[in-house]
């Protein structure tokens, strides 16, 4: 099933660590292995992603998939990561876009964006100042 050059149980031990959510320990053990096969790239990529090294993890998982294109476990994990990343990017883009569009040309967050005109910025500054007991514009 795996294109591994190892006869011992090193990868099964790594999988046990991953199942126990000991991602850093698995990653560190994998770094000590010098002969790299598709299983090494897959497990290293998986552990790297789980500890937050997303770019590195993606590269390793892609390499594992390229080395062993018939391995469904590798391709499924790689495709699942890509889908998650694409969904995240799409959702964050739409969230920020919707947030800007919901302002209707005015900003009441004192952000100083280009969408805010001077009067709105002054009103926001006055509101913030009043929250702290001051009064930036006495007529408002």
Short mmCIF file of N, CA, C and O in Angstrom, two decimals:
data_model
loop_
_atom_site.label_atom_id
_atom_site.label_comp_id
_atom_site.label_asym_id
_atom_site.label_seq_id
_atom_site.Cartn_x
_atom_site.Cartn_y
_atom_site.Cartn_z
N UNK A 1 0.82 -1.20 0.00
CA UNK A 1 0.00 0.00 0.00
C UNK A 1 0.86 1.26 0.00
O UNK A 1 0.56 2.22 -0.67
N UNK A 2 1.93 1.30 0.76
CA UNK A 2 2.79 2.47 0.82
C UNK A 2 4.12 2.16 0.16
O UNK A 2 4.64 1.07 0.28
N UNK A 3 4.67 3.16 -0.53
CA UNK A 3 6.00 2.96 -1.12
C UNK A 3 7.03 3.35 -0.07
O UNK A 3 7.56 4.43 -0.07
N UNK A 4 7.28 2.45 0.82
CA UNK A 4 8.19 2.69 1.92
C UNK A 4 9.46 1.87 1.74
O UNK A 4 9.41 0.74 1.28
N UNK A 5 10.58 2.45 2.12
CA UNK A 5 11.85 1.74 2.04
C UNK A 5 12.25 1.17 3.40
O UNK A 5 13.35 0.70 3.57
N UNK A 6 11.34 1.20 4.34
CA UNK A 6 11.67 0.81 5.72
C UNK A 6 11.05 -0.53 6.06
O UNK A 6 9.93 -0.83 5.70
N UNK A 7 11.80 -1.32 6.80
CA UNK A 7 11.32 -2.63 7.24
C UNK A 7 10.83 -2.60 8.68
O UNK A 7 10.20 -3.52 9.13
N UNK A 8 11.16 -1.55 9.41
CA UNK A 8 10.76 -1.50 10.81
C UNK A 8 9.40 -0.82 10.94
O UNK A 8 8.72 -0.55 9.97
N UNK A 9 9.01 -0.57 12.15
CA UNK A 9 7.70 0.01 12.43
C UNK A 9 7.74 1.52 12.62
O UNK A 9 6.86 2.07 13.27
N UNK A 10 8.75 2.19 12.07
CA UNK A 10 8.88 3.63 12.35
C UNK A 10 7.65 4.42 11.89
O UNK A 10 7.19 5.30 12.60
N UNK A 11 7.10 4.09 10.72
CA UNK A 11 5.93 4.83 10.26
C UNK A 11 4.68 4.48 11.04
O UNK A 11 3.83 5.32 11.27
N UNK A 12 4.56 3.23 11.45
CA UNK A 12 3.39 2.88 12.26
C UNK A 12 3.48 3.57 13.62
O UNK A 12 2.46 3.99 14.16
N UNK A 13 4.69 3.71 14.15
CA UNK A 13 4.85 4.45 15.40
C UNK A 13 4.50 5.93 15.21
O UNK A 13 3.91 6.55 16.10
N UNK A 14 4.87 6.48 14.07
CA UNK A 14 4.54 7.88 13.77
C UNK A 14 3.03 8.04 13.67
O UNK A 14 2.45 8.99 14.20
N UNK A 15 2.37 7.08 13.04
CA UNK A 15 0.91 7.14 12.92
C UNK A 15 0.24 7.06 14.30
O UNK A 15 -0.77 7.71 14.53
N UNK A 16 0.81 6.27 15.18
CA UNK A 16 0.28 6.20 16.55
C UNK A 16 0.39 7.57 17.22
O UNK A 16 -0.56 8.04 17.86
N UNK A 17 1.54 8.22 17.05
CA UNK A 17 1.71 9.56 17.62
C UNK A 17 0.70 10.55 17.04
O UNK A 17 0.13 11.37 17.75
N UNK A 18 0.47 10.48 15.73
CA UNK A 18 -0.49 11.37 15.09
C UNK A 18 -1.90 11.11 15.61
O UNK A 18 -2.66 12.06 15.86
N UNK A 19 -2.25 9.85 15.80
CA UNK A 19 -3.58 9.52 16.35
C UNK A 19 -3.74 10.01 17.78
O UNK A 19 -4.85 10.33 18.21
N UNK A 20 -2.63 10.07 18.51
CA UNK A 20 -2.66 10.57 19.88
C UNK A 20 -2.53 12.10 19.93
O UNK A 20 -2.41 12.68 21.00
N UNK A 21 -2.51 12.73 18.74
CA UNK A 21 -2.40 14.19 18.60
C UNK A 21 -1.07 14.74 19.13
O UNK A 21 -0.98 15.87 19.58
N UNK A 22 -0.04 13.92 19.06
CA UNK A 22 1.31 14.34 19.43
C UNK A 22 2.04 14.74 18.15
O UNK A 22 3.01 14.09 17.73
N UNK A 23 1.56 15.81 17.53
CA UNK A 23 2.01 16.22 16.21
C UNK A 23 3.47 16.69 16.20
O UNK A 23 4.22 16.35 15.29
N UNK A 24 3.85 17.46 17.19
CA UNK A 24 5.23 17.96 17.22
C UNK A 24 6.22 16.81 17.39
O UNK A 24 7.26 16.78 16.74
N UNK A 25 5.88 15.87 18.26
CA UNK A 25 6.77 14.73 18.48
C UNK A 25 6.91 13.90 17.19
O UNK A 25 8.01 13.49 16.83
N UNK A 26 5.79 13.69 16.50
CA UNK A 26 5.83 12.95 15.23
C UNK A 26 6.67 13.70 14.21
O UNK A 26 7.52 13.10 13.52
N UNK A 27 6.47 15.00 14.12
CA UNK A 27 7.23 15.82 13.17
C UNK A 27 8.72 15.75 13.47
O UNK A 27 9.53 15.57 12.56
N UNK A 28 9.08 15.87 14.74
CA UNK A 28 10.50 15.82 15.13
C UNK A 28 11.13 14.46 14.81
O UNK A 28 12.27 14.40 14.34
N UNK A 29 10.41 13.38 15.04
CA UNK A 29 10.93 12.05 14.71
C UNK A 29 11.10 11.88 13.21
O UNK A 29 12.09 11.30 12.75
N UNK A 30 10.18 12.40 12.45
CA UNK A 30 10.28 12.30 10.99
C UNK A 30 11.48 13.08 10.46
O UNK A 30 12.10 12.68 9.47
N UNK A 31 11.84 14.17 11.11
CA UNK A 31 12.97 14.97 10.67
C UNK A 31 14.30 14.23 10.83
O UNK A 31 15.28 14.56 10.18
N UNK A 32 14.32 13.20 11.66
CA UNK A 32 15.54 12.43 11.88
C UNK A 32 15.74 11.33 10.83
O UNK A 32 16.80 10.72 10.78
N UNK A 33 14.75 11.09 10.00
CA UNK A 33 14.84 10.06 8.96
C UNK A 33 15.46 10.68 7.72
O UNK A 33 14.98 11.69 7.21
N UNK A 34 16.52 10.06 7.22
CA UNK A 34 17.23 10.65 6.07
C UNK A 34 16.71 10.15 4.72
O UNK A 34 16.67 10.90 3.76
N UNK A 35 16.33 8.88 4.64
CA UNK A 35 15.79 8.34 3.39
C UNK A 35 14.31 8.66 3.32
O UNK A 35 13.52 8.19 4.13
N UNK A 36 13.94 9.46 2.31
CA UNK A 36 12.56 9.93 2.23
C UNK A 36 11.81 9.23 1.11
O UNK A 36 12.26 9.17 -0.01
N UNK A 37 10.65 8.68 1.47
CA UNK A 37 9.77 8.03 0.51
C UNK A 37 8.43 8.76 0.55
O UNK A 37 8.26 9.72 1.30
N UNK A 38 7.48 8.30 -0.23
CA UNK A 38 6.18 8.98 -0.27
C UNK A 38 5.50 8.96 1.10
O UNK A 38 4.85 9.94 1.48
N UNK A 39 5.64 7.88 1.83
CA UNK A 39 5.05 7.80 3.18
C UNK A 39 5.66 8.85 4.09
O UNK A 39 4.97 9.48 4.87
N UNK A 40 6.96 9.05 4.00
CA UNK A 40 7.62 10.08 4.80
C UNK A 40 7.06 11.46 4.46
O UNK A 40 6.74 12.25 5.35
N UNK A 41 6.95 11.75 3.17
CA UNK A 41 6.43 13.06 2.76
C UNK A 41 4.99 13.26 3.22
O UNK A 41 4.61 14.33 3.69
N UNK A 42 4.18 12.21 3.12
CA UNK A 42 2.79 12.32 3.55
C UNK A 42 2.69 12.58 5.05
O UNK A 42 2.02 13.51 5.49
N UNK A 43 3.36 11.76 5.84
CA UNK A 43 3.27 11.91 7.30
C UNK A 43 3.91 13.21 7.77
O UNK A 43 3.41 13.85 8.70
N UNK A 44 4.99 13.62 7.13
CA UNK A 44 5.62 14.89 7.49
C UNK A 44 4.70 16.04 7.14
O UNK A 44 4.54 16.99 7.92
N UNK A 45 4.08 15.96 5.97
CA UNK A 45 3.13 17.00 5.57
C UNK A 45 1.95 17.08 6.51
O UNK A 45 1.52 18.17 6.92
N UNK A 46 1.42 15.95 6.89
CA UNK A 46 0.29 15.90 7.81
C UNK A 46 0.65 16.48 9.17
O UNK A 46 -0.07 17.33 9.71
N UNK A 47 1.79 16.06 9.71
CA UNK A 47 2.20 16.57 11.03
C UNK A 47 2.54 18.06 10.95
O UNK A 47 2.23 18.82 11.87
N UNK A 48 3.16 18.49 9.85
CA UNK A 48 3.50 19.91 9.69
C UNK A 48 2.24 20.76 9.69
O UNK A 48 2.18 21.81 10.36
N UNK A 49 1.23 20.33 8.98
CA UNK A 49 -0.03 21.09 8.95
C UNK A 49 -0.68 21.15 10.33
O UNK A 49 -1.23 22.18 10.72
N UNK A 50 -0.62 20.05 11.04
CA UNK A 50 -1.27 20.00 12.36
C UNK A 50 -0.58 20.91 13.38
O UNK A 50 -1.20 21.30 14.36
N UNK A 51 0.68 21.25 13.15
CA UNK A 51 1.35 22.17 14.08
C UNK A 51 1.42 23.59 13.50
O UNK A 51 2.03 24.47 14.10
N UNK A 52 0.77 23.79 12.34
CA UNK A 52 0.65 25.14 11.81
C UNK A 52 1.62 25.51 10.70
O UNK A 52 1.61 26.64 10.25
N UNK A 53 2.40 24.57 10.22
CA UNK A 53 3.32 24.84 9.11
C UNK A 53 2.60 24.50 7.80
O UNK A 53 2.92 23.54 7.13
N UNK A 54 1.60 25.31 7.44
CA UNK A 54 0.71 24.97 6.34
C UNK A 54 1.40 24.92 4.98
O UNK A 54 1.16 24.01 4.20
N UNK A 55 2.24 25.91 4.69
CA UNK A 55 2.92 25.92 3.39
C UNK A 55 3.84 24.71 3.25
O UNK A 55 3.85 24.04 2.22
N UNK A 56 4.60 24.45 4.28
CA UNK A 56 5.51 23.29 4.27
C UNK A 56 4.72 21.99 4.15
O UNK A 56 5.05 21.11 3.36
N UNK A 57 3.66 21.90 4.93
CA UNK A 57 2.83 20.70 4.91
C UNK A 57 2.20 20.46 3.56
O UNK A 57 2.15 19.33 3.06
N UNK A 58 1.74 21.55 2.93
CA UNK A 58 1.14 21.41 1.61
C UNK A 58 2.17 20.91 0.59
O UNK A 58 1.86 20.04 -0.23
N UNK A 59 3.38 21.44 0.65
CA UNK A 59 4.43 21.00 -0.28
C UNK A 59 4.74 19.51 -0.09
O UNK A 59 4.89 18.77 -1.07
N UNK A 60 4.85 19.08 1.16
CA UNK A 60 5.15 17.67 1.43
C UNK A 60 4.02 16.76 0.96
O UNK A 60 4.26 15.70 0.38
N UNK A 61 2.78 17.16 1.22
CA UNK A 61 1.66 16.33 0.81
C UNK A 61 1.54 16.27 -0.71
O UNK A 61 1.21 15.23 -1.28
N UNK A 62 1.83 17.38 -1.36
CA UNK A 62 1.82 17.38 -2.82
C UNK A 62 2.90 16.44 -3.37
O UNK A 62 2.66 15.69 -4.31
N UNK A 63 4.06 16.48 -2.75
CA UNK A 63 5.16 15.59 -3.18
C UNK A 63 4.79 14.13 -2.98
O UNK A 63 5.04 13.29 -3.85
N UNK A 64 4.16 13.80 -1.85
CA UNK A 64 3.73 12.42 -1.60
C UNK A 64 2.73 11.97 -2.66
O UNK A 64 2.81 10.86 -3.18
N UNK A 65 1.80 12.85 -2.99
CA UNK A 65 0.78 12.54 -4.00
C UNK A 65 1.42 12.35 -5.37
O UNK A 65 1.02 11.48 -6.14
N UNK A 66 2.42 13.17 -5.67
CA UNK A 66 3.12 13.05 -6.95
C UNK A 66 3.93 11.76 -7.01
O UNK A 66 3.96 11.08 -8.04
N UNK A 67 4.58 11.41 -5.91
CA UNK A 67 5.41 10.20 -5.87
C UNK A 67 4.57 8.93 -5.96
O UNK A 67 5.01 7.93 -6.51
N UNK A 68 3.38 8.97 -5.38
CA UNK A 68 2.51 7.78 -5.35
C UNK A 68 1.09 8.21 -5.73
O UNK A 68 0.20 8.30 -4.87
N UNK A 69 0.85 8.50 -7.02
CA UNK A 69 -0.44 9.04 -7.44
C UNK A 69 -1.62 8.09 -7.26
O UNK A 69 -2.77 8.53 -7.22
N UNK A 70 -1.37 6.81 -7.09
CA UNK A 70 -2.46 5.84 -6.91
C UNK A 70 -2.86 5.67 -5.46
O UNK A 70 -3.81 4.93 -5.18
N UNK A 71 -2.17 6.33 -4.55
CA UNK A 71 -2.49 6.20 -3.13
C UNK A 71 -3.66 7.12 -2.79
O UNK A 71 -3.52 8.34 -2.80
N UNK A 72 -4.80 6.52 -2.53
CA UNK A 72 -6.01 7.30 -2.25
C UNK A 72 -5.93 8.08 -0.95
O UNK A 72 -6.51 9.15 -0.83
N UNK A 73 -5.23 7.55 0.03
CA UNK A 73 -5.08 8.25 1.31
C UNK A 73 -4.37 9.58 1.10
O UNK A 73 -4.80 10.61 1.61
N UNK A 74 -3.30 9.56 0.34
CA UNK A 74 -2.52 10.78 0.08
C UNK A 74 -3.34 11.79 -0.71
O UNK A 74 -3.44 12.96 -0.35
N UNK A 75 -3.93 11.32 -1.81
CA UNK A 75 -4.67 12.25 -2.67
C UNK A 75 -5.91 12.80 -1.96
O UNK A 75 -6.24 13.98 -2.11
N UNK A 76 -6.57 11.98 -1.17
CA UNK A 76 -7.75 12.45 -0.43
C UNK A 76 -7.35 13.53 0.57
O UNK A 76 -8.00 14.58 0.66
N UNK A 77 -6.29 13.31 1.33
CA UNK A 77 -5.85 14.29 2.32
C UNK A 77 -5.41 15.59 1.65
O UNK A 77 -5.74 16.68 2.11
N UNK A 78 -4.68 15.47 0.54
CA UNK A 78 -4.21 16.65 -0.17
C UNK A 78 -5.39 17.45 -0.76
O UNK A 78 -5.46 18.66 -0.62
N UNK A 79 -6.34 16.75 -1.36
CA UNK A 79 -7.52 17.41 -1.92
C UNK A 79 -8.38 18.03 -0.83
O UNK A 79 -8.93 19.12 -1.00
N UNK A 80 -8.49 17.36 0.29
CA UNK A 80 -9.26 17.88 1.42
C UNK A 80 -8.64 19.17 1.95
O UNK A 80 -9.33 20.13 2.23
N UNK A 81 -7.31 19.19 2.06
CA UNK A 81 -6.64 20.40 2.50
C UNK A 81 -6.87 21.54 1.51
O UNK A 81 -7.16 22.67 1.91
N UNK A 82 -6.72 21.25 0.21
CA UNK A 82 -6.93 22.30 -0.80
C UNK A 82 -8.36 22.84 -0.76
O UNK A 82 -8.57 24.04 -0.90
N UNK A 83 -9.33 21.96 -0.55
CA UNK A 83 -10.73 22.40 -0.46
C UNK A 83 -10.92 23.30 0.76
O UNK A 83 -11.56 24.33 0.69
N UNK A 84 -10.35 22.91 1.89
CA UNK A 84 -10.44 23.70 3.11
C UNK A 84 -9.81 25.08 2.90
O UNK A 84 -10.39 26.10 3.25
N UNK A 85 -8.61 25.11 2.30
CA UNK A 85 -7.92 26.37 2.06
C UNK A 85 -8.72 27.26 1.11
O UNK A 85 -8.88 28.46 1.36
N UNK A 86 -9.25 26.69 0.04
CA UNK A 86 -10.02 27.47 -0.91
C UNK A 86 -11.31 28.01 -0.28
O UNK A 86 -11.68 29.17 -0.50
N UNK A 87 -11.98 27.19 0.53
CA UNK A 87 -13.19 27.66 1.24
C UNK A 87 -12.85 28.79 2.20
O UNK A 87 -13.58 29.77 2.29
N UNK A 88 -11.76 28.63 2.92
CA UNK A 88 -11.34 29.67 3.87
C UNK A 88 -11.06 30.98 3.14
O UNK A 88 -11.52 32.04 3.55
N UNK A 89 -10.29 30.90 2.05
CA UNK A 89 -9.97 32.11 1.29
C UNK A 89 -11.22 32.77 0.73
O UNK A 89 -11.38 33.98 0.78
N UNK A 90 -12.14 31.97 0.20
CA UNK A 90 -13.38 32.50 -0.35
C UNK A 90 -14.24 33.15 0.75
O UNK A 90 -14.75 34.24 0.58
N UNK A 91 -14.36 32.48 1.88
CA UNK A 91 -15.16 33.02 2.98
C UNK A 91 -14.56 34.30 3.54
O UNK A 91 -15.29 35.25 3.84
N UNK A 92 -13.25 34.34 3.69
CA UNK A 92 -12.63 35.55 4.24
C UNK A 92 -12.75 36.71 3.25
O UNK A 92 -12.99 37.84 3.65
N UNK A 93 -12.61 36.43 1.97
CA UNK A 93 -12.77 37.49 0.96
C UNK A 93 -14.20 38.03 1.01
O UNK A 93 -14.40 39.24 1.05
N UNK A 94 -15.18 37.13 1.02
CA UNK A 94 -16.57 37.57 1.05
C UNK A 94 -16.92 38.29 2.35
O UNK A 94 -17.68 39.25 2.35
N UNK A 95 -16.38 37.83 3.47
CA UNK A 95 -16.64 38.48 4.75
C UNK A 95 -16.13 39.92 4.73
O UNK A 95 -16.85 40.84 5.08
N UNK A 96 -14.89 40.10 4.32
CA UNK A 96 -14.32 41.45 4.29
C UNK A 96 -15.02 42.33 3.27
O UNK A 96 -15.23 43.51 3.50
N UNK A 97 -15.40 41.76 2.15
CA UNK A 97 -16.11 42.51 1.12
C UNK A 97 -17.48 42.92 1.62
O UNK A 97 -17.90 44.06 1.45
N UNK A 98 -18.21 42.01 2.26
CA UNK A 98 -19.54 42.30 2.80
C UNK A 98 -19.43 43.35 3.90
O UNK A 98 -20.25 44.25 4.00
N UNK A 99 -18.40 43.24 4.72
CA UNK A 99 -18.22 44.20 5.81
C UNK A 99 -18.04 45.61 5.26
O UNK A 99 -18.62 46.55 5.78
N UNK A 100 -17.26 45.75 4.20
CA UNK A 100 -17.07 47.07 3.58
C UNK A 100 -18.36 47.57 2.94
O UNK A 100 -18.70 48.73 3.03
N UNK A 101 -19.11 46.67 2.28
CA UNK A 101 -20.32 47.08 1.59
C UNK A 101 -21.46 47.40 2.54
O UNK A 101 -22.34 48.17 2.20
N UNK A 102 -21.48 46.82 3.73
CA UNK A 102 -22.54 47.08 4.70
C UNK A 102 -22.44 48.46 5.30
O UNK A 102 -23.37 48.91 5.97
N UNK A 103 -21.36 49.17 5.07
CA UNK A 103 -21.17 50.47 5.69
C UNK A 103 -21.96 51.57 4.99
O UNK A 103 -22.12 52.65 5.52
N UNK A 104 -22.48 51.31 3.79
CA UNK A 104 -23.25 52.28 3.02
C UNK A 104 -22.53 53.61 2.89
O UNK A 104 -23.13 54.68 2.99
N UNK A 105 -21.24 53.57 2.71
CA UNK A 105 -20.47 54.78 2.49
C UNK A 105 -20.08 55.50 3.76
O UNK A 105 -19.43 56.52 3.71
N UNK A 106 -20.47 55.00 4.90
CA UNK A 106 -20.11 55.67 6.15
C UNK A 106 -19.46 54.66 7.09
O UNK A 106 -19.79 53.49 7.06
N UNK A 107 -18.61 55.15 7.88
CA UNK A 107 -17.88 54.28 8.78
C UNK A 107 -18.07 54.78 10.20
O UNK A 107 -17.76 55.92 10.48
N UNK A 108 -18.59 53.93 11.04
CA UNK A 108 -18.78 54.32 12.43
C UNK A 108 -17.84 53.54 13.34
O UNK A 108 -18.13 53.31 14.49
N UNK A 109 -16.75 53.14 12.77
CA UNK A 109 -15.80 52.35 13.53
C UNK A 109 -14.49 53.10 13.72
O UNK A 109 -13.53 52.53 14.21
N UNK A 110 -14.45 54.35 13.29
CA UNK A 110 -13.25 55.17 13.42
C UNK A 110 -12.05 54.54 12.72
O UNK A 110 -10.93 54.66 13.18
N UNK A 111 -12.32 53.88 11.63
CA UNK A 111 -11.24 53.16 10.96
C UNK A 111 -10.43 54.05 10.05
O UNK A 111 -9.32 53.71 9.69
N UNK A 112 -10.99 55.18 9.62
CA UNK A 112 -10.27 56.07 8.75
C UNK A 112 -10.16 55.56 7.33
O UNK A 112 -9.34 56.02 6.56
N UNK A 113 -11.02 54.61 6.93
CA UNK A 113 -11.01 54.11 5.56
C UNK A 113 -11.37 55.20 4.58
O UNK A 113 -11.96 56.22 4.93
N UNK A 114 -11.07 54.97 3.32
CA UNK A 114 -11.40 55.93 2.28
C UNK A 114 -12.90 56.12 2.15
O UNK A 114 -13.35 57.15 1.65
N UNK A 115 -13.69 55.13 2.59
CA UNK A 115 -15.14 55.23 2.47
C UNK A 115 -15.71 56.27 3.44
O UNK A 115 -16.84 56.68 3.31
N UNK A 116 -14.95 56.69 4.41
CA UNK A 116 -15.43 57.63 5.41
C UNK A 116 -15.14 59.06 4.98
O UNK A 116 -14.03 59.38 4.60
N UNK A 117 -16.14 59.90 5.05
CA UNK A 117 -15.88 61.30 4.77
C UNK A 117 -15.50 62.01 6.07
O UNK A 117 -15.58 61.45 7.16
N UNK A 118 -15.10 63.23 5.95
CA UNK A 118 -14.57 63.97 7.10
C UNK A 118 -15.60 64.12 8.22
O UNK A 118 -15.28 63.95 9.40
N UNK A 119 -16.85 64.38 7.88
CA UNK A 119 -17.88 64.57 8.91
C UNK A 119 -18.09 63.28 9.70
O UNK A 119 -18.17 63.31 10.93
N UNK A 120 -18.14 62.18 8.99
CA UNK A 120 -18.33 60.90 9.65
C UNK A 120 -17.15 60.59 10.57
O UNK A 120 -17.33 60.10 11.67
N UNK A 121 -15.93 60.89 10.11
CA UNK A 121 -14.75 60.67 10.94
C UNK A 121 -14.79 61.53 12.19
O UNK A 121 -14.45 61.06 13.29
N UNK A 122 -15.20 62.78 12.05
CA UNK A 122 -15.30 63.66 13.22
C UNK A 122 -16.36 63.16 14.19
O UNK A 122 -16.17 63.18 15.41
N UNK A 123 -17.50 62.71 13.66
CA UNK A 123 -18.56 62.20 14.51
C UNK A 123 -18.07 60.97 15.28
O UNK A 123 -18.32 60.84 16.48
N UNK A 124 -17.35 60.08 14.58
CA UNK A 124 -16.80 58.88 15.24
C UNK A 124 -15.82 59.27 16.34
O UNK A 124 -15.84 58.71 17.43
N UNK A 125 -14.96 60.24 16.05
CA UNK A 125 -13.99 60.70 17.06
C UNK A 125 -14.70 61.28 18.26
O UNK A 125 -14.32 61.04 19.41
N UNK A 126 -15.76 62.04 18.03
CA UNK A 126 -16.54 62.63 19.12
C UNK A 126 -17.19 61.54 19.97
O UNK A 126 -17.17 61.60 21.20
N UNK A 127 -17.74 60.52 19.31
CA UNK A 127 -18.39 59.42 20.05
C UNK A 127 -17.37 58.67 20.92
O UNK A 127 -17.65 58.34 22.07
N UNK A 128 -16.20 58.43 20.35
CA UNK A 128 -15.16 57.74 21.12
C UNK A 128 -14.71 58.58 22.30
O UNK A 128 -14.53 58.08 23.41
N UNK A 129 -14.54 59.86 22.07
CA UNK A 129 -14.10 60.77 23.13
C UNK A 129 -15.13 60.81 24.25
O UNK A 129 -14.78 60.79 25.43
N UNK A 130 -16.43 60.87 23.89
CA UNK A 130 -17.49 60.90 24.89
C UNK A 130 -17.56 59.62 25.70
O UNK A 130 -17.94 59.63 26.87
N UNK A 131 -17.20 58.52 25.08
CA UNK A 131 -17.19 57.24 25.82
C UNK A 131 -16.20 57.29 26.98
O UNK A 131 -16.37 56.60 27.98
N UNK A 132 -15.16 58.11 26.85
CA UNK A 132 -14.15 58.22 27.89
C UNK A 132 -14.32 59.48 28.74
O UNK A 132 -13.42 59.86 29.47
N UNK A 133 -15.49 60.12 28.61
CA UNK A 133 -15.78 61.26 29.48
C UNK A 133 -15.38 62.60 28.91
O UNK A 133 -15.60 63.64 29.53
N UNK A 134 -14.87 62.64 27.71
CA UNK A 134 -14.48 63.91 27.08
C UNK A 134 -15.55 64.39 26.13
O UNK A 134 -16.63 63.84 26.04
N UNK A 135 -15.25 65.46 25.43
CA UNK A 135 -16.17 65.99 24.43
C UNK A 135 -15.35 66.64 23.33
O UNK A 135 -14.86 67.76 23.48
N UNK A 136 -15.20 65.97 22.22
CA UNK A 136 -14.40 66.44 21.10
C UNK A 136 -15.12 67.58 20.36
O UNK A 136 -14.54 68.58 20.01
N UNK A 137 -16.44 67.41 20.15
CA UNK A 137 -17.26 68.41 19.49
C UNK A 137 -18.43 68.73 20.42
O UNK A 137 -19.30 67.91 20.64
N UNK A 138 -18.45 69.92 20.97
CA UNK A 138 -19.41 70.24 22.02
C UNK A 138 -20.85 70.35 21.51
O UNK A 138 -21.79 70.19 22.28
N UNK A 139 -21.08 70.59 20.23
CA UNK A 139 -22.44 70.75 19.73
C UNK A 139 -23.14 69.42 19.46
O UNK A 139 -24.33 69.39 19.19
N UNK A 140 -22.44 68.33 19.49
CA UNK A 140 -23.04 67.03 19.17
C UNK A 140 -23.28 66.20 20.40
O UNK A 140 -22.53 66.07 21.27
#
